[in-house]
């Protein structure tokens, strides 16, 4: 497995103002945003002040947390937001808008948006923050028109990145879950890196590149996607496929191939050494029927020799083309011994089919046997990688963590990038205030009722080190911000903050946070990205931030696979009252007779 | 529901040589394609002739068919395939390739690919063809190097488009399944159009645009995605959201709004007429407690009035913001009656929550009651659209088709575009011949064993009209192509073609096709797209082709939801022998003692 890190990840917020994908433009929106904006323009309401919130209602993957991502591309959209003359011609010509007055297109969409953008303020949770349902992730304060025009594109830019980062983080947690049975094979409990291999199965080219980027943020160590490696500076990884093995049919093609022998200091034919080990193995076999030259597949052995000679420092072989144990593993051992003799450390094997637990255990067992037979091979054979890469998902990882296996790294594709367990997050974007008045959206379904008004959210921390999140507290923006309890030792009720569940009347509590952190910061103001922390806003910083929250702050009760516990998002008493009074006012009274 | 079609879909194969998405480039590949190509270059095999096949192993969605799509973007990739100087600098600098000789990058990747491309021939199934497992969809005949370099990108470009077109076609079939219980509401069995509303929940911007394009190919009638409408010429559709309704708080803002009355030939205040109907309704109610002015939500009524005045010919109202039946439906009826009075035909309602079957039935019942009470309203109230758009998937559509409901159109988002039931197709790309020798990939898993050799596939048709597909027949490219049976009436065994199942020895049959069609055509040759049918290769032609196959050719035994029947893909006796001889030769013999 090759791994890169010369170019440290530096895709920074606000550095490149064009969205990564050329399809991300003002026109990437739902038609109804334009019909609504037109209607508001027509009746003179388009420039009235409105506040929208972007949030989700339910954590994905039957879990209890979500990682917020997609802010950087959203800011690029905001910075470059405009309709072109060409877009305008298209809109004027489409039957869906044919009866609209032309001034709307020219005066408002083409030439009037700068005004709307200059009055726009966007508050957002920081990229990579662990977030929970109903918490506003972005707050869009501007005009009714710009609020509509941004909705669909922002949702598209937040939904999938947040979903994939969450999915990736869950897989990394499962891959590294304690597995006592595994310690048979390694002297210490080493981290098991996860690699993203999903390009070929992703939902389009952008689905692939977005997956590479946010899997890395979620804790993956690299990707196979070269384009993503170049654009985002993520380490890239990969060795060879089955077709490489299949392209060798006999040993002839490698019979003259030489490799520099670091011990003898000269170029030597590599195959000679390899065949020495194969012959020895064949002779040690008591079978009289098998010919010594074909105890393993010749083409496969030739492929491994060729790969070893071209990448002697990175020789990781895919061993399941013909038969994993009978041919692939044996051929790898011959080549690895030869590499060791030549002064190189072989890298390992990849398994892409079959019973991954059993096959990987067999690999480790064989490696150990080499060491037991020849203790001088300890350096070369102790840290061999065993990558598993066949249709792995979160459930497979959990299952593997409860079994004896010898896997040391995971290559995860389809189920990571398509988020097979739940392929959409379901963020929504709702009007919460208009013309200074709070707005609510009621619904037959309680989960779809929105919390009205312009709000702010604070994370309350407790514990001795002030690092344990207690709950998230939502209040109206014009309320006094909550503060940490005056005295930590003496938790008097004077320092306590009363929190209510937004919908369950009985559920109230008093919290004494030792630290209070606002979740939102102003990220876009008067046409510009507010970039108070430019140098640090790179992918690797976000990745570290994610790991810190998951491993040092939040308890595993919210991140674990089995029965994770719900994290509380509570509201202030004032917001509770506000919500329920408005609800009662807006809901019609059904008549029954 | 507004719908456009001025710009007829004309996104043609080969017309625009740049891929739609700027991320689609030679660099959008897995690193191992480059390490393998380097290794082959290093040992002098990179320009040796190789044939690869792209195919899938299993139909998606527990179904028995798949629609092949993505060829047009694949051809754009082939036409523009190159590494830039900038790409080369990146590759040279990445640690994963740091030990590679620089000549590989300069002489081969940067300056040597034209040679490889000029010897490349790509055969492909036609865009939109109904296809089956193991059938090669694309056959890539070129050098080993170019074969590797194209693999990942082609897979990415075929997998998702084929998946989404298949998903869309299945949803259209379910939406239009016979529903006798529904005929209560409509005089005849009208088609129920499906609209793609998935932009906000798609896996990235490209996931969204690709979904819009191939949902249309699969039989959807339009999309909400304006960008896709512009790029691909697909009809766009949409009216308003909940936030539009929420942005109206009272009737004041619309109290002076006028609409041209076609009957009186003058501008009149629209609300006056609307309130006439609300007051009448309130008075007819015997409730003494409810005030006449608030039997329905005022803000909602104001929103509907505003929308009616701006889009009088397209007034489709979302009625579930406060309470679907008590407020939304009533408010729509008031507005629809007023529109009717003014000489306009109202369009209908949209339901986005709750029990869609019951609510839509209630809507139709109410519309019918208006007609029964006032027969002159028949024109305005008979053909009202009832769009359902809440989290619909294929299973929901099946369930609805078995219930009484009044839905006349479906807006489908998340579960269509993310293909929630199975978010990846799983196409693979395998080496089948190298240097004139057939290659096979064996596996512990039978389904992963490949069929070796350069092959061609023919579809056999039977039936009186020669339009019923019998099976697909795969043979080696150098075999004589199969021909239709000499005499149709007298099915002598002389005209019969022996077909074998590739893996089940016992399964053989003799087929007497009345028509034989080759499935592949040469689409790329010596650096150019072979474009023998340029004018006709547009989206709408592909869409028609899909519908023709699904509705006129294939029996519903393969397309139905419950227990669809497997369609046979058989091989020639020669190919059968070839496959099994090679299998026996390559598979190692396990030793057991």
PDB file of C-alpha atoms in Angstrom, chain B residues 21-165:
ATOM      1  CA  UNK B  21     -18.566  17.611 -15.360  1.00  0.00           C
ATOM      2  CA  UNK B  22     -15.146  19.252 -15.067  1.00  0.00           C
ATOM      3  CA  UNK B  23     -14.022  16.507 -12.685  1.00  0.00           C
ATOM      4  CA  UNK B  24     -14.229  13.910 -15.474  1.00  0.00           C
ATOM      5  CA  UNK B  25     -10.648  13.732 -16.667  1.00  0.00           C
ATOM      6  CA  UNK B  26      -7.911  11.149 -17.134  1.00  0.00           C
ATOM      7  CA  UNK B  27      -6.794  11.830 -13.563  1.00  0.00           C
ATOM      8  CA  UNK B  28     -10.196  10.703 -12.203  1.00  0.00           C
ATOM      9  CA  UNK B  29      -8.842   7.219 -11.697  1.00  0.00           C
ATOM     10  CA  UNK B  30      -7.602   4.846  -9.029  1.00  0.00           C
ATOM     11  CA  UNK B  31      -3.931   5.080  -8.201  1.00  0.00           C
ATOM     12  CA  UNK B  32      -3.465   1.387  -8.921  1.00  0.00           C
ATOM     13  CA  UNK B  33      -4.233   1.975 -12.601  1.00  0.00           C
ATOM     14  CA  UNK B  34      -1.120   4.140 -12.681  1.00  0.00           C
ATOM     15  CA  UNK B  35       1.065   1.768 -10.656  1.00  0.00           C
ATOM     16  CA  UNK B  36       0.016  -1.151 -12.874  1.00  0.00           C
ATOM     17  CA  UNK B  37       0.585   0.835 -16.050  1.00  0.00           C
ATOM     18  CA  UNK B  38       3.983   1.901 -14.768  1.00  0.00           C
ATOM     19  CA  UNK B  39       4.894  -1.667 -13.979  1.00  0.00           C
ATOM     20  CA  UNK B  40       3.863  -2.802 -17.456  1.00  0.00           C
ATOM     21  CA  UNK B  41       5.742   0.098 -19.022  1.00  0.00           C
ATOM     22  CA  UNK B  42       8.827  -0.794 -16.996  1.00  0.00           C
ATOM     23  CA  UNK B  43       8.879  -4.408 -18.147  1.00  0.00           C
ATOM     24  CA  UNK B  44       7.937  -3.546 -21.728  1.00  0.00           C
ATOM     25  CA  UNK B  45       4.379  -4.866 -21.810  1.00  0.00           C
ATOM     26  CA  UNK B  46       2.402  -1.611 -21.771  1.00  0.00           C
ATOM     27  CA  UNK B  47       1.704  -1.564 -25.518  1.00  0.00           C
ATOM     28  CA  UNK B  48       0.801  -5.227 -25.866  1.00  0.00           C
ATOM     29  CA  UNK B  49      -2.738  -5.898 -27.103  1.00  0.00           C
ATOM     30  CA  UNK B  50      -5.393  -6.452 -24.478  1.00  0.00           C
ATOM     31  CA  UNK B  51      -9.173  -6.706 -24.413  1.00  0.00           C
ATOM     32  CA  UNK B  52     -11.226  -5.655 -21.404  1.00  0.00           C
ATOM     33  CA  UNK B  53     -14.953  -6.013 -20.798  1.00  0.00           C
ATOM     34  CA  UNK B  54     -17.253  -3.903 -18.666  1.00  0.00           C
ATOM     35  CA  UNK B  55     -20.245  -5.791 -17.231  1.00  0.00           C
ATOM     36  CA  UNK B  56     -22.267  -6.371 -14.060  1.00  0.00           C
ATOM     37  CA  UNK B  57     -23.044  -9.578 -12.227  1.00  0.00           C
ATOM     38  CA  UNK B  58     -26.489  -8.985 -10.755  1.00  0.00           C
ATOM     39  CA  UNK B  59     -29.507  -6.880 -11.654  1.00  0.00           C
ATOM     40  CA  UNK B  60     -30.263  -4.141  -9.124  1.00  0.00           C
ATOM     41  CA  UNK B  61     -33.343  -3.726  -6.903  1.00  0.00           C
ATOM     42  CA  UNK B  62     -34.073  -7.469  -6.697  1.00  0.00           C
ATOM     43  CA  UNK B  63     -35.202  -7.107 -10.291  1.00  0.00           C
ATOM     44  CA  UNK B  64     -34.452  -8.944 -13.499  1.00  0.00           C
ATOM     45  CA  UNK B  65     -33.360  -6.171 -15.844  1.00  0.00           C
ATOM     46  CA  UNK B  66     -31.059  -3.167 -16.084  1.00  0.00           C
ATOM     47  CA  UNK B  67     -30.968  -0.211 -18.455  1.00  0.00           C
ATOM     48  CA  UNK B  68     -27.526   0.548 -19.862  1.00  0.00           C
ATOM     49  CA  UNK B  69     -26.678   4.268 -19.740  1.00  0.00           C
ATOM     50  CA  UNK B  70     -23.647   6.507 -19.536  1.00  0.00           C
ATOM     51  CA  UNK B  71     -22.256   5.869 -23.005  1.00  0.00           C
ATOM     52  CA  UNK B  72     -22.536   9.482 -24.129  1.00  0.00           C
ATOM     53  CA  UNK B  73     -20.397  10.843 -21.274  1.00  0.00           C
ATOM     54  CA  UNK B  74     -17.975   7.931 -21.730  1.00  0.00           C
ATOM     55  CA  UNK B  75     -17.460   8.901 -25.349  1.00  0.00           C
ATOM     56  CA  UNK B  76     -16.783  12.489 -24.312  1.00  0.00           C
ATOM     57  CA  UNK B  77     -14.152  11.168 -21.915  1.00  0.00           C
ATOM     58  CA  UNK B  78     -12.513   9.117 -24.685  1.00  0.00           C
ATOM     59  CA  UNK B  79     -12.490  12.109 -27.024  1.00  0.00           C
ATOM     60  CA  UNK B  80     -10.824  14.360 -24.487  1.00  0.00           C
ATOM     61  CA  UNK B  81      -8.644  11.782 -22.734  1.00  0.00           C
ATOM     62  CA  UNK B  82      -5.285  13.246 -21.700  1.00  0.00           C
ATOM     63  CA  UNK B  83      -3.065  14.128 -18.776  1.00  0.00           C
ATOM     64  CA  UNK B  84      -2.074  17.772 -18.512  1.00  0.00           C
ATOM     65  CA  UNK B  85       1.396  19.048 -17.678  1.00  0.00           C
ATOM     66  CA  UNK B  86      -0.017  20.014 -14.311  1.00  0.00           C
ATOM     67  CA  UNK B  87      -1.291  16.482 -13.702  1.00  0.00           C
ATOM     68  CA  UNK B  88       2.138  15.138 -14.581  1.00  0.00           C
ATOM     69  CA  UNK B  89       3.804  17.457 -12.077  1.00  0.00           C
ATOM     70  CA  UNK B  90       1.425  16.245  -9.399  1.00  0.00           C
ATOM     71  CA  UNK B  91       2.050  12.576 -10.217  1.00  0.00           C
ATOM     72  CA  UNK B  92       5.823  13.045 -10.186  1.00  0.00           C
ATOM     73  CA  UNK B  93       5.601  14.693  -6.783  1.00  0.00           C
ATOM     74  CA  UNK B  94       3.351  12.212  -5.024  1.00  0.00           C
ATOM     75  CA  UNK B  95       5.178   9.824  -2.654  1.00  0.00           C
ATOM     76  CA  UNK B  96       3.138   6.928  -4.014  1.00  0.00           C
ATOM     77  CA  UNK B  97       4.997   7.206  -7.329  1.00  0.00           C
ATOM     78  CA  UNK B  98       8.246   8.802  -6.202  1.00  0.00           C
ATOM     79  CA  UNK B  99      10.533   5.937  -7.191  1.00  0.00           C
ATOM     80  CA  UNK B 100       9.107   5.721 -10.714  1.00  0.00           C
ATOM     81  CA  UNK B 101      11.305   6.685 -13.655  1.00  0.00           C
ATOM     82  CA  UNK B 102      10.408  10.157 -14.926  1.00  0.00           C
ATOM     83  CA  UNK B 103      10.310   8.948 -18.542  1.00  0.00           C
ATOM     84  CA  UNK B 104       7.125   7.086 -17.740  1.00  0.00           C
ATOM     85  CA  UNK B 105       5.340  10.341 -16.981  1.00  0.00           C
ATOM     86  CA  UNK B 106       6.812  12.364 -19.830  1.00  0.00           C
ATOM     87  CA  UNK B 107       7.166   9.813 -22.598  1.00  0.00           C
ATOM     88  CA  UNK B 108       4.161   7.665 -21.895  1.00  0.00           C
ATOM     89  CA  UNK B 109       1.479   9.518 -19.948  1.00  0.00           C
ATOM     90  CA  UNK B 110       2.046  12.993 -21.351  1.00  0.00           C
ATOM     91  CA  UNK B 111       3.248  12.361 -24.895  1.00  0.00           C
ATOM     92  CA  UNK B 112       2.630   8.712 -25.618  1.00  0.00           C
ATOM     93  CA  UNK B 113      -1.077   8.270 -25.096  1.00  0.00           C
ATOM     94  CA  UNK B 114      -2.115   9.355 -28.577  1.00  0.00           C
ATOM     95  CA  UNK B 115      -0.501   6.215 -29.902  1.00  0.00           C
ATOM     96  CA  UNK B 116      -2.394   4.047 -27.462  1.00  0.00           C
ATOM     97  CA  UNK B 117      -5.657   5.864 -28.221  1.00  0.00           C
ATOM     98  CA  UNK B 118      -5.157   5.518 -31.980  1.00  0.00           C
ATOM     99  CA  UNK B 119      -5.103   1.742 -31.678  1.00  0.00           C
ATOM    100  CA  UNK B 120      -8.155   1.658 -29.405  1.00  0.00           C
ATOM    101  CA  UNK B 121     -11.490   0.217 -30.493  1.00  0.00           C
ATOM    102  CA  UNK B 122     -14.476   0.387 -28.191  1.00  0.00           C
ATOM    103  CA  UNK B 123     -17.603  -1.641 -28.863  1.00  0.00           C
ATOM    104  CA  UNK B 124     -20.685  -0.848 -26.846  1.00  0.00           C
ATOM    105  CA  UNK B 125     -24.290  -1.716 -26.302  1.00  0.00           C
ATOM    106  CA  UNK B 126     -26.540   1.151 -27.440  1.00  0.00           C
ATOM    107  CA  UNK B 127     -27.464   3.768 -24.806  1.00  0.00           C
ATOM    108  CA  UNK B 128     -30.785   2.837 -23.217  1.00  0.00           C
ATOM    109  CA  UNK B 129     -30.675  -0.877 -24.023  1.00  0.00           C
ATOM    110  CA  UNK B 130     -32.257  -3.315 -21.573  1.00  0.00           C
ATOM    111  CA  UNK B 131     -29.358  -5.551 -20.510  1.00  0.00           C
ATOM    112  CA  UNK B 132     -28.624  -8.498 -18.249  1.00  0.00           C
ATOM    113  CA  UNK B 133     -25.865  -9.858 -16.000  1.00  0.00           C
ATOM    114  CA  UNK B 134     -22.586 -11.125 -17.483  1.00  0.00           C
ATOM    115  CA  UNK B 135     -23.311  -9.508 -20.872  1.00  0.00           C
ATOM    116  CA  UNK B 136     -20.370  -7.273 -21.850  1.00  0.00           C
ATOM    117  CA  UNK B 137     -21.740  -3.720 -22.007  1.00  0.00           C
ATOM    118  CA  UNK B 138     -18.543  -2.234 -23.368  1.00  0.00           C
ATOM    119  CA  UNK B 139     -15.629  -4.072 -24.961  1.00  0.00           C
ATOM    120  CA  UNK B 140     -12.338  -2.190 -24.857  1.00  0.00           C
ATOM    121  CA  UNK B 141      -9.825  -3.481 -27.408  1.00  0.00           C
ATOM    122  CA  UNK B 142      -6.497  -1.711 -27.223  1.00  0.00           C
ATOM    123  CA  UNK B 143      -3.233  -1.880 -25.364  1.00  0.00           C
ATOM    124  CA  UNK B 144      -2.765  -3.094 -21.826  1.00  0.00           C
ATOM    125  CA  UNK B 145      -1.842   0.451 -20.761  1.00  0.00           C
ATOM    126  CA  UNK B 146      -4.861   2.268 -22.148  1.00  0.00           C
ATOM    127  CA  UNK B 147      -7.073  -0.541 -20.885  1.00  0.00           C
ATOM    128  CA  UNK B 148      -5.890   0.089 -17.332  1.00  0.00           C
ATOM    129  CA  UNK B 149      -6.079   3.860 -17.605  1.00  0.00           C
ATOM    130  CA  UNK B 150      -9.715   3.839 -18.762  1.00  0.00           C
ATOM    131  CA  UNK B 151     -11.082   1.302 -16.277  1.00  0.00           C
ATOM    132  CA  UNK B 152     -12.050   3.346 -13.235  1.00  0.00           C
ATOM    133  CA  UNK B 153     -13.392   6.368 -15.081  1.00  0.00           C
ATOM    134  CA  UNK B 154     -15.558   4.282 -17.413  1.00  0.00           C
ATOM    135  CA  UNK B 155     -16.930   2.327 -14.454  1.00  0.00           C
ATOM    136  CA  UNK B 156     -17.775   5.561 -12.673  1.00  0.00           C
ATOM    137  CA  UNK B 157     -19.476   6.919 -15.799  1.00  0.00           C
ATOM    138  CA  UNK B 158     -21.580   3.793 -16.446  1.00  0.00           C
ATOM    139  CA  UNK B 159     -22.485   2.554 -12.962  1.00  0.00           C
ATOM    140  CA  UNK B 160     -24.632   5.369 -11.642  1.00  0.00           C
ATOM    141  CA  UNK B 161     -26.366   6.416 -14.903  1.00  0.00           C
ATOM    142  CA  UNK B 162     -27.417   2.789 -15.517  1.00  0.00           C
ATOM    143  CA  UNK B 163     -28.572   2.428 -11.932  1.00  0.00           C
ATOM    144  CA  UNK B 164     -30.654   5.599 -11.918  1.00  0.00           C
ATOM    145  CA  UNK B 165     -32.247   4.925 -15.324  1.00  0.00           C
TER     146      UNK B 165
END
